[in-house]
Coordinates of C-alpha atoms and ligand atoms in Angstrom, one line a residue:
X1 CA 5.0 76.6 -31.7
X2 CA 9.0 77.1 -32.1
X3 CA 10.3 77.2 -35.4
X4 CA 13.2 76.0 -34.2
X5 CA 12.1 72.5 -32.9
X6 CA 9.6 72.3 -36.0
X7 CA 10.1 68.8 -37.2
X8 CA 8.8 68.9 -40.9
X9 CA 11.0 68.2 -44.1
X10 CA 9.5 69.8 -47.3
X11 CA 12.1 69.5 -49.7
X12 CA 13.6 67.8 -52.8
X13 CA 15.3 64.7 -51.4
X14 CA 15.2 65.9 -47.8
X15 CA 14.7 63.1 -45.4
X16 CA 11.5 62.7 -43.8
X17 CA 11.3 62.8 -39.7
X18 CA 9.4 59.6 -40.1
X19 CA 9.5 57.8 -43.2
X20 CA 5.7 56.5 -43.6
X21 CA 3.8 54.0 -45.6
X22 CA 6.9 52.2 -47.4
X23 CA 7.5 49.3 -45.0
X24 CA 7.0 47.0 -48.1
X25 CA 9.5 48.6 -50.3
X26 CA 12.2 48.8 -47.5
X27 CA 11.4 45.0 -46.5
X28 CA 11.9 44.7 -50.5
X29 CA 14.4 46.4 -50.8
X30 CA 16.4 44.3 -48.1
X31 CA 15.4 40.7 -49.4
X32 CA 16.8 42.2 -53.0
X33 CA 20.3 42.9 -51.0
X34 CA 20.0 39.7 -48.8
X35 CA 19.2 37.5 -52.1
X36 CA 22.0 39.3 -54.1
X37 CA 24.4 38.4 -51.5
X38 CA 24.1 34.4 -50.9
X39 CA 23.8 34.5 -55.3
X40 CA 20.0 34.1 -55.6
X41 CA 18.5 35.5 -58.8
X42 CA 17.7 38.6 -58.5
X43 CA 15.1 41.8 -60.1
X44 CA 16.7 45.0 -59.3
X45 CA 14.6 47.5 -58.1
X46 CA 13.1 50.3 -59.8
X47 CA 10.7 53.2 -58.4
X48 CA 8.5 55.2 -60.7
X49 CA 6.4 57.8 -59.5
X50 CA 5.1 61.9 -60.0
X51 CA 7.5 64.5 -58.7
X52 CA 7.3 65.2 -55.2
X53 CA 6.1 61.7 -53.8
X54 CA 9.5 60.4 -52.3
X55 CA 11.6 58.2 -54.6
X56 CA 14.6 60.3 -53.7
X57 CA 14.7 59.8 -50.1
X58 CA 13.7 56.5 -50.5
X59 CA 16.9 55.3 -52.4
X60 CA 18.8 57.4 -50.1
X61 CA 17.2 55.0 -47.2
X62 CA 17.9 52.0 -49.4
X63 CA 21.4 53.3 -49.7
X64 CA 21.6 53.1 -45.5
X65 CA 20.4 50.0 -45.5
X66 CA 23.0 48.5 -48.2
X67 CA 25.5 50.1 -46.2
X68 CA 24.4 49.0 -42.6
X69 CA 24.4 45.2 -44.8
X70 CA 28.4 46.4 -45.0
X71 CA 27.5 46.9 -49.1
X72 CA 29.8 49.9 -50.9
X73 CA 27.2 52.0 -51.9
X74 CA 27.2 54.8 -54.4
X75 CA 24.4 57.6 -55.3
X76 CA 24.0 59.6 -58.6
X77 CA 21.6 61.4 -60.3
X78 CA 20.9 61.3 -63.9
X79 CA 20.8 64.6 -65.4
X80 CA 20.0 65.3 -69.6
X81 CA 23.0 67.8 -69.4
X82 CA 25.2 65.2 -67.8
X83 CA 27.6 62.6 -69.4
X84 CA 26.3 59.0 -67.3
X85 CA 29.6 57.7 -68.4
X86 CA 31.3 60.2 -66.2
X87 CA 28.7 60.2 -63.6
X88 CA 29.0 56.2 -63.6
X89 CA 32.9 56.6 -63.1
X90 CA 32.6 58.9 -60.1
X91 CA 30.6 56.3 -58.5
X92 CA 33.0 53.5 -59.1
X93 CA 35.4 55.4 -57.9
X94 CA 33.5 56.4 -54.5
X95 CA 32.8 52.7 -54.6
X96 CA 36.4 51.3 -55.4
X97 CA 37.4 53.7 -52.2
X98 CA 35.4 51.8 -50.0
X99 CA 36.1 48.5 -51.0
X100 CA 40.2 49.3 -50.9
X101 CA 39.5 50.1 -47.1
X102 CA 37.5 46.9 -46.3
X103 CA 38.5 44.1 -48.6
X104 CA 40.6 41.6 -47.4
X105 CA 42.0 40.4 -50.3
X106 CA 44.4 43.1 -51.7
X107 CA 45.4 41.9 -54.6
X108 CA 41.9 41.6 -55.9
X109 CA 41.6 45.5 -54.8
X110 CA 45.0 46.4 -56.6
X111 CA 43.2 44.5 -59.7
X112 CA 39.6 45.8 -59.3
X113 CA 41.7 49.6 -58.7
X114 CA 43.7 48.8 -61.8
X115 CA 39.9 47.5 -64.4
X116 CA 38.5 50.9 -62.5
X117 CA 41.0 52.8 -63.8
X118 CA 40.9 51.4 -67.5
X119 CA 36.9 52.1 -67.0
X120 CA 37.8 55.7 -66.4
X121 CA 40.3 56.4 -68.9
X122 CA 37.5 55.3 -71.3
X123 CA 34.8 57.7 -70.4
X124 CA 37.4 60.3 -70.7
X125 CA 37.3 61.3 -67.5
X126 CA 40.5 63.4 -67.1
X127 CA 43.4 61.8 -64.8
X128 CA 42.8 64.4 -61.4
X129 CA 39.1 63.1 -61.6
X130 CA 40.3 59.2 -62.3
X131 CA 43.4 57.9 -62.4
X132 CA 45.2 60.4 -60.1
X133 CA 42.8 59.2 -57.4
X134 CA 43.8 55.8 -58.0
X135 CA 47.4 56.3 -58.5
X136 CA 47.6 52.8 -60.6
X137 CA 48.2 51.6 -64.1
X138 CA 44.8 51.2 -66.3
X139 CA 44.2 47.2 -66.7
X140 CA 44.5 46.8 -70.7
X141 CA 41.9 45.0 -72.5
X142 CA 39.0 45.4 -69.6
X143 CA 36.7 47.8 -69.4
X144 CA 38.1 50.3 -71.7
X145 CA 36.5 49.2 -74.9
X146 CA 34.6 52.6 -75.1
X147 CA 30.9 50.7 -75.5
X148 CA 29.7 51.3 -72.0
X149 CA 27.7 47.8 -72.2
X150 CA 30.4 45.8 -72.2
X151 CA 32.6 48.2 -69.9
X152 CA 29.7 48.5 -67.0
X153 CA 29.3 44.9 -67.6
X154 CA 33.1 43.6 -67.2
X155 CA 33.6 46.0 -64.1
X156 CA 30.4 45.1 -62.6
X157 CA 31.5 41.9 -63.0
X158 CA 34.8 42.0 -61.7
X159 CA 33.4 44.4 -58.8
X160 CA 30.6 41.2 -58.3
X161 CA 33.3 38.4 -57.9
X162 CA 35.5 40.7 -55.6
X163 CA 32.4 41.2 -53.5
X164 CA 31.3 37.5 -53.4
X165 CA 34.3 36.7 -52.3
X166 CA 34.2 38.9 -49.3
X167 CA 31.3 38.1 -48.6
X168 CA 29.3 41.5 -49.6
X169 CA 27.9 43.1 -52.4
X170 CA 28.2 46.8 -54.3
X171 CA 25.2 48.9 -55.3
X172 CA 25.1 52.2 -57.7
X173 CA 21.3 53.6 -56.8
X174 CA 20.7 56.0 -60.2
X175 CA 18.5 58.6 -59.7
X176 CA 16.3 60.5 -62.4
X177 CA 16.7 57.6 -64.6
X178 CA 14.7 59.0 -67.4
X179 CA 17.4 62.0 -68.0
X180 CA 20.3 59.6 -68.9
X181 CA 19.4 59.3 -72.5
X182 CA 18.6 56.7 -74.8
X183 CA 21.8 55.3 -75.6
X184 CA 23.1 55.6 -72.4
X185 CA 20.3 53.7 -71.2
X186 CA 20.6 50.9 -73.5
X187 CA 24.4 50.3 -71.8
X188 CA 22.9 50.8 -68.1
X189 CA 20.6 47.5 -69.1
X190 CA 23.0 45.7 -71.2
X191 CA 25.4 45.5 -68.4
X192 CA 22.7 44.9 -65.5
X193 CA 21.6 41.7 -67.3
X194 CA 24.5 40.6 -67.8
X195 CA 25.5 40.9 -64.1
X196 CA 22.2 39.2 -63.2
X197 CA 23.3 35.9 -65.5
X198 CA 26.5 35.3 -63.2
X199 CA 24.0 36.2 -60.1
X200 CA 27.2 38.1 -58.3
X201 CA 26.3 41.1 -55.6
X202 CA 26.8 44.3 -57.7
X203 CA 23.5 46.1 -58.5
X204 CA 21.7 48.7 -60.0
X205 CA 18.7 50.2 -58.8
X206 CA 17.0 53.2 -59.9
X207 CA 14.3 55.7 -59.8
X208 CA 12.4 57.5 -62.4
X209 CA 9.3 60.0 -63.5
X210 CA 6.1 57.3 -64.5
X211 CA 7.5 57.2 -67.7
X212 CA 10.5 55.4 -66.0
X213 CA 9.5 51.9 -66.8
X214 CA 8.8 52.3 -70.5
X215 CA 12.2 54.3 -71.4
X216 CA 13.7 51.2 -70.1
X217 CA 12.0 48.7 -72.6
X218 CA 12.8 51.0 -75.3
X219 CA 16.3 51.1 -74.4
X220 CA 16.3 47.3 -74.5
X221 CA 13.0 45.0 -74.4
X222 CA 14.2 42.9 -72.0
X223 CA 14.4 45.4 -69.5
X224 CA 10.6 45.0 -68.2
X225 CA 11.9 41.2 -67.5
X226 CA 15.2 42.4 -65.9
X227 CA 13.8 45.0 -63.3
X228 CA 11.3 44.9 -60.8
X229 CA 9.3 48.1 -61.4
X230 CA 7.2 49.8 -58.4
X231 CA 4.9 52.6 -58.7
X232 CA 5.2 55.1 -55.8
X233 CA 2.5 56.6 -55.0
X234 CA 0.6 59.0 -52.5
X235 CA 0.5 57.8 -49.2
X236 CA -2.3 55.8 -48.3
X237 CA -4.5 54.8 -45.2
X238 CA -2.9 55.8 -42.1
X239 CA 0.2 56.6 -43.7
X240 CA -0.4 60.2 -44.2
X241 CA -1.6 60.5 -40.9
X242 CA 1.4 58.8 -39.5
X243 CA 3.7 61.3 -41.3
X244 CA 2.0 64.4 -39.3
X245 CA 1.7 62.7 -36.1
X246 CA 5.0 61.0 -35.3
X247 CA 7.4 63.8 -35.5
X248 CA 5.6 65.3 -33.3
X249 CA 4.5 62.7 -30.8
X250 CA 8.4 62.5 -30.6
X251 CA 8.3 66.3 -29.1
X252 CA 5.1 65.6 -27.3
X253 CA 2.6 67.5 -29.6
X254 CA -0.4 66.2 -30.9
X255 CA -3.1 66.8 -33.4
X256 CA -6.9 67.1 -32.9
X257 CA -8.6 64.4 -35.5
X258 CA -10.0 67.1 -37.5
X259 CA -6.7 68.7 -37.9
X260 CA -5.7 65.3 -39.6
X261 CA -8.8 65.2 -42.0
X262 CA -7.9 68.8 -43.1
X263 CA -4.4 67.7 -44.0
X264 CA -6.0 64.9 -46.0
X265 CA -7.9 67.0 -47.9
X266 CA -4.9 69.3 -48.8
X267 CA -2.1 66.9 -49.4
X268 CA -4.3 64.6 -51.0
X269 CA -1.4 61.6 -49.5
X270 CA 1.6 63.6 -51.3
X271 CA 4.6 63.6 -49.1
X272 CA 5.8 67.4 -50.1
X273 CA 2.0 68.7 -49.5
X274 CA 2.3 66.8 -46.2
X275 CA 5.5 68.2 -45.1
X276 CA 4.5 71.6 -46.3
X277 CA 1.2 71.5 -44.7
X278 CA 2.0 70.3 -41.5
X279 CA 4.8 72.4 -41.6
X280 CA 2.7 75.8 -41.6
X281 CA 0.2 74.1 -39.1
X282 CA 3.3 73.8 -36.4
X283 CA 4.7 77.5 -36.8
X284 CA 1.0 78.8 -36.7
X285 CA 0.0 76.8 -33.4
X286 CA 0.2 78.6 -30.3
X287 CA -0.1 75.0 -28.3
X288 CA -0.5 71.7 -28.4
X289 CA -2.9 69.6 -29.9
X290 CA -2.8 71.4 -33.1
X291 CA -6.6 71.9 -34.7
X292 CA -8.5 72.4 -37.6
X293 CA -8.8 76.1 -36.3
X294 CA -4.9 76.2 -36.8
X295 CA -4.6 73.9 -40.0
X296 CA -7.2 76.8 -41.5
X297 CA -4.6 79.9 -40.5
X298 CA -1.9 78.3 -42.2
X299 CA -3.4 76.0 -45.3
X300 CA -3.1 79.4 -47.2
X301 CA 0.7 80.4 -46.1
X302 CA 1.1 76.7 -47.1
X303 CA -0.4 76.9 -50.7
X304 CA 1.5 80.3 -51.2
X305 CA 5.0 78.7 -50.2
X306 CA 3.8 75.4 -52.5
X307 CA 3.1 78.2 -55.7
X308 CA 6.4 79.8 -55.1
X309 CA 8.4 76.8 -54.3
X310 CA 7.2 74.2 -56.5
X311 CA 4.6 75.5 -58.8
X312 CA 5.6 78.6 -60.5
X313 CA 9.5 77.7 -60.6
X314 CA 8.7 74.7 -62.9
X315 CA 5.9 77.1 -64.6
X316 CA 8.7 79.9 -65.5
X317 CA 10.4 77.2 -67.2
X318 CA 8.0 77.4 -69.9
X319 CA 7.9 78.6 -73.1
X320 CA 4.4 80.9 -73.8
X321 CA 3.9 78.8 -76.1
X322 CA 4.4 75.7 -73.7
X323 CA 2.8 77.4 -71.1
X324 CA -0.7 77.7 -73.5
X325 CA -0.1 74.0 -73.9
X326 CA 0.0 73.3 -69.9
X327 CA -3.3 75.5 -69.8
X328 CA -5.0 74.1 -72.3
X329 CA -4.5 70.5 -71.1
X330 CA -5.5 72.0 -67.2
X331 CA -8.8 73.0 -69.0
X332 CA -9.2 69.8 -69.7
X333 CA -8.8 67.3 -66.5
X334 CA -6.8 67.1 -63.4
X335 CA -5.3 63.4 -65.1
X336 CA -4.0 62.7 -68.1
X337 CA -5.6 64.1 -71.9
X338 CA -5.3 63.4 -75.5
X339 CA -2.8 65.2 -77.4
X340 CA -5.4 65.6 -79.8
X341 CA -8.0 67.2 -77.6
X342 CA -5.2 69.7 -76.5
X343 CA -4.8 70.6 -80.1
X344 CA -8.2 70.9 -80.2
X345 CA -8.8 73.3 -77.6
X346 CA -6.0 75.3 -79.3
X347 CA -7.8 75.3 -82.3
X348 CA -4.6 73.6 -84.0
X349 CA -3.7 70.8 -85.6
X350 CA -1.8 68.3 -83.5
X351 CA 1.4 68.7 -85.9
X352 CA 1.3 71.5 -85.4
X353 CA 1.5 72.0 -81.3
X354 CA 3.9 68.6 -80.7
X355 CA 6.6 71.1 -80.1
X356 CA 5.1 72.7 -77.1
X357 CA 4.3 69.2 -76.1
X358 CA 8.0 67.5 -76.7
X359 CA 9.5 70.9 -75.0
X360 CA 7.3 70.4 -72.1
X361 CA 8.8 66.8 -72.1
X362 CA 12.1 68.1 -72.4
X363 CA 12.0 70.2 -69.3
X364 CA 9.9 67.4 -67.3
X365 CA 7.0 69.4 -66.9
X366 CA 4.9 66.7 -68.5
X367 CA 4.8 63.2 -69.9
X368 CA 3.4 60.6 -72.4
X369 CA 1.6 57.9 -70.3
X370 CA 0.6 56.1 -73.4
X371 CA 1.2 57.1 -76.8
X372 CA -1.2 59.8 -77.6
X373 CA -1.5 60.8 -73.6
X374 CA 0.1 63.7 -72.0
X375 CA -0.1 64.3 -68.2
X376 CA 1.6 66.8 -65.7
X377 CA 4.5 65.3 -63.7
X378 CA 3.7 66.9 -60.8
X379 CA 0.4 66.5 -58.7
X380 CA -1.8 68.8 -58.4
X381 CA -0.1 70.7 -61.1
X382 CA -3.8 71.5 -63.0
X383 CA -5.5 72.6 -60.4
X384 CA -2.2 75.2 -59.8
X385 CA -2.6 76.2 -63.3
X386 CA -7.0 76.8 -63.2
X387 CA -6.2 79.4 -60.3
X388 CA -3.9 81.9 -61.9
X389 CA -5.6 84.8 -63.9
X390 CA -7.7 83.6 -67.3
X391 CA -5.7 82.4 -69.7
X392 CA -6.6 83.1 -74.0
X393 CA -6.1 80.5 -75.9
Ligands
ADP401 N1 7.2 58.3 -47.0 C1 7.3 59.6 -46.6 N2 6.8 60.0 -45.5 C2 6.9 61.3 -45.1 N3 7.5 62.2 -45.9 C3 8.0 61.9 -47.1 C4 7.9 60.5 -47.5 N4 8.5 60.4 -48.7 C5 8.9 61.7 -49.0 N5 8.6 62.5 -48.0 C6 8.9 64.0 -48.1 O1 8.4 64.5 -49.4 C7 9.3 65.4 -50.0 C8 9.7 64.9 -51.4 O2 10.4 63.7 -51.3 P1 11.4 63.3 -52.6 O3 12.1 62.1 -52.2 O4 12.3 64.5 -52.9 O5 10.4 63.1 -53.8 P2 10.7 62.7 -55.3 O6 12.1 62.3 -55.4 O7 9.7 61.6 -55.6 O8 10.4 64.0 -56.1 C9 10.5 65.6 -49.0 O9 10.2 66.7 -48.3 C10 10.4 64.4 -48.1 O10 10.9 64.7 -46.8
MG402 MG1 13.6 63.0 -56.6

């Protein structure tokens, strides 16, 4: 069928045609906003979840939702090459834009312009990035300590108060929350708790890799209390279906029911092996409804894009070294194994292999479920790994 008027999405952070099976963390997401805003106690949200299963463009569908609530909303994304300082101050500054437009109270504005600017100067952002924007004299003595604890946490809460009083909130959504470091973290958490004691409308939500939620109570134990952690996962019941079907219903194309069980089997309820999957299925369809018959001709174009697009560019990132790691743990189980059986199937001790394993870490090919536990970070990953040429050990 044409290309051109192929609805499918397959991408990193792309937004679905039809966003399916997350009614309940929308409708959470909204009571979180709704609460924040009449100065209800609040849990900020945070996803955790594999690569590839749609905590991206869900925030970026919270984020519409803040903003159709009239909230100043501002997106980042964590990266382990990144400063979060200067990250956070590019997002108080996209926030601070917003708010100068729609705030009636301009003298809070010039004030909240004036604590943003001192929050700047301290991460050492340089003036055509901070100041210049502003045009306005720092605020000395707020903000600009240098600890980012207490200089998130006295702009939030200057942000907060502004925001109350207008009747609206502010919201950073932090993305890849498990790249912005230890320390950095600790500050993140420090300052969200102590915007959640004076129950004023400026949040922090956030998503993550699994390992999301536990980087977070190492930063600061509290932070398990503080947040309200959801696992994303695959899509389940009809919501995989639901993906496939309602983009096209909206063009007037259906699918035969064995079409959909095929798709099941090969996307397994992952949204990027949906969107792939189906998205093959359209191009290869001479007509409407699309069939098994046509699910068949394109499954292996599908897998072929997945291995270039996904598999192998994360699989080049490796090490030899790290990549015997990966295959030794694939030889394992499609789920997550022992370090020490990994070792063992290396025939080395585990000392002696934790390299590989923290360098896999490193690049987010893998993660530490438990102490002791290694799994891959994105599905389907093992079986990905079993299908390229015999690997020595
Ligand atoms: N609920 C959903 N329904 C349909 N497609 C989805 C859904 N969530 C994500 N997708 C699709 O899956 C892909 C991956 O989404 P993304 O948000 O980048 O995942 P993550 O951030 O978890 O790696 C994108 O192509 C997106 O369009
Ligand atoms: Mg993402």
């Amino acid at each position: 069928m044409d290309p051109i008027l192929n609805p499918y999405s397959p991408g990193a952070g792309t937004p679905p045609p039809f966003l399916a099976g997350r009614d309940d963390l929308l409708a959470a997401f909204s009571t979180l906003i709704a609460r924040a805003q009449i100065g209800n106690p609040v849990q900020p949200l945070v996803l955790s979840g594999l690569r590839g299963v749609g905590k991206t463009v869900l925030l970026l569908r919270w984020r519409s939702l803040a903003a159709e609530a009239g909230w100043a909303t501002a997106h980042i994304e964590a990266r382990t090459d990144a400063d979060l300082r200067q990250q956070l101050g590019d997002a108080i500054t996209d926030i601070l834009r917003q708010v100068s437009r729609h705030y009636r109270n301009q003298e809070r504005v010039e004030r909240l312009r004036r604590v943003g600017a001192s929050f700047l100067r301290a991460t050492g952002a340089t003036v055509t990035r901070g100041g210049l924007a502003f045009n306005v004299q720092p605020e000395p003595g707020v903000a600009d300590s240098g600890t980012l604890e207490t200089d998130l946490g006295e702009l939030l809460v200057e942000l907060g108060q502004a925001a109350r009083e207008e009747r609206t909130g502010a919201i950073i959504l932090l993305d890849e929350l498990q790249d912005a470091g230890a320390g950095m973290l600790s500050g993140l958490v420090g300052a969200c708790h102590r915007i959640n004691q004076q129950g004023l409308p400026a949040l922090i939500v956030g998503a993550g890799l699994p390992t999301v939620g536990r980087v977070l109570s190492e930063a600061k134990s509290y932070a398990e209390r503080l947040f309200d952690l959801r696992t994303v996962g695959p899509l389940e019941g009809d919501a995989q279906d639901q993906a496939i079907t309602e983009p096209a219903g909206a063009l007037g194309v259906t699918f035969s029911p064995d079409a959909l069980s095929a798709f099941r089997d090969l996307a397994g309820g992952y949204p990027f092996f949906i969107q792939t999957h189906a998205k093959f299925a359209w191009d290869v369809a001479v007509d409407g409804p699309i069939t098994a018959g046509d699910v068949d001709v394109a499954s292996p174009r599908a897998n072929e894009q997945l291995r270039r697009s996904f598999f192998s560019p994360r699989y080049d990132r490796a090490t030899p070294a790290e990549r015997r790691y990966m295959h030794a743990m694939a030889s394992l189980s499609e789920h997550q194994v022992a370090t020490s059986d990994v070792a063992r199937v290396l025939s080395r001790r585990q000392s002696d292999v934790s390299v590989q394993r923290d360098g896999l870490i490193n690049k987010g090919l893998v993660y530490a479920p438990e102490r002791g536990l290694v799994a891959f970070t994105v599905p389907h990953m093992a079986a990905f790994l079993r299908s390229l040429p015999t690997h020595e050990f």
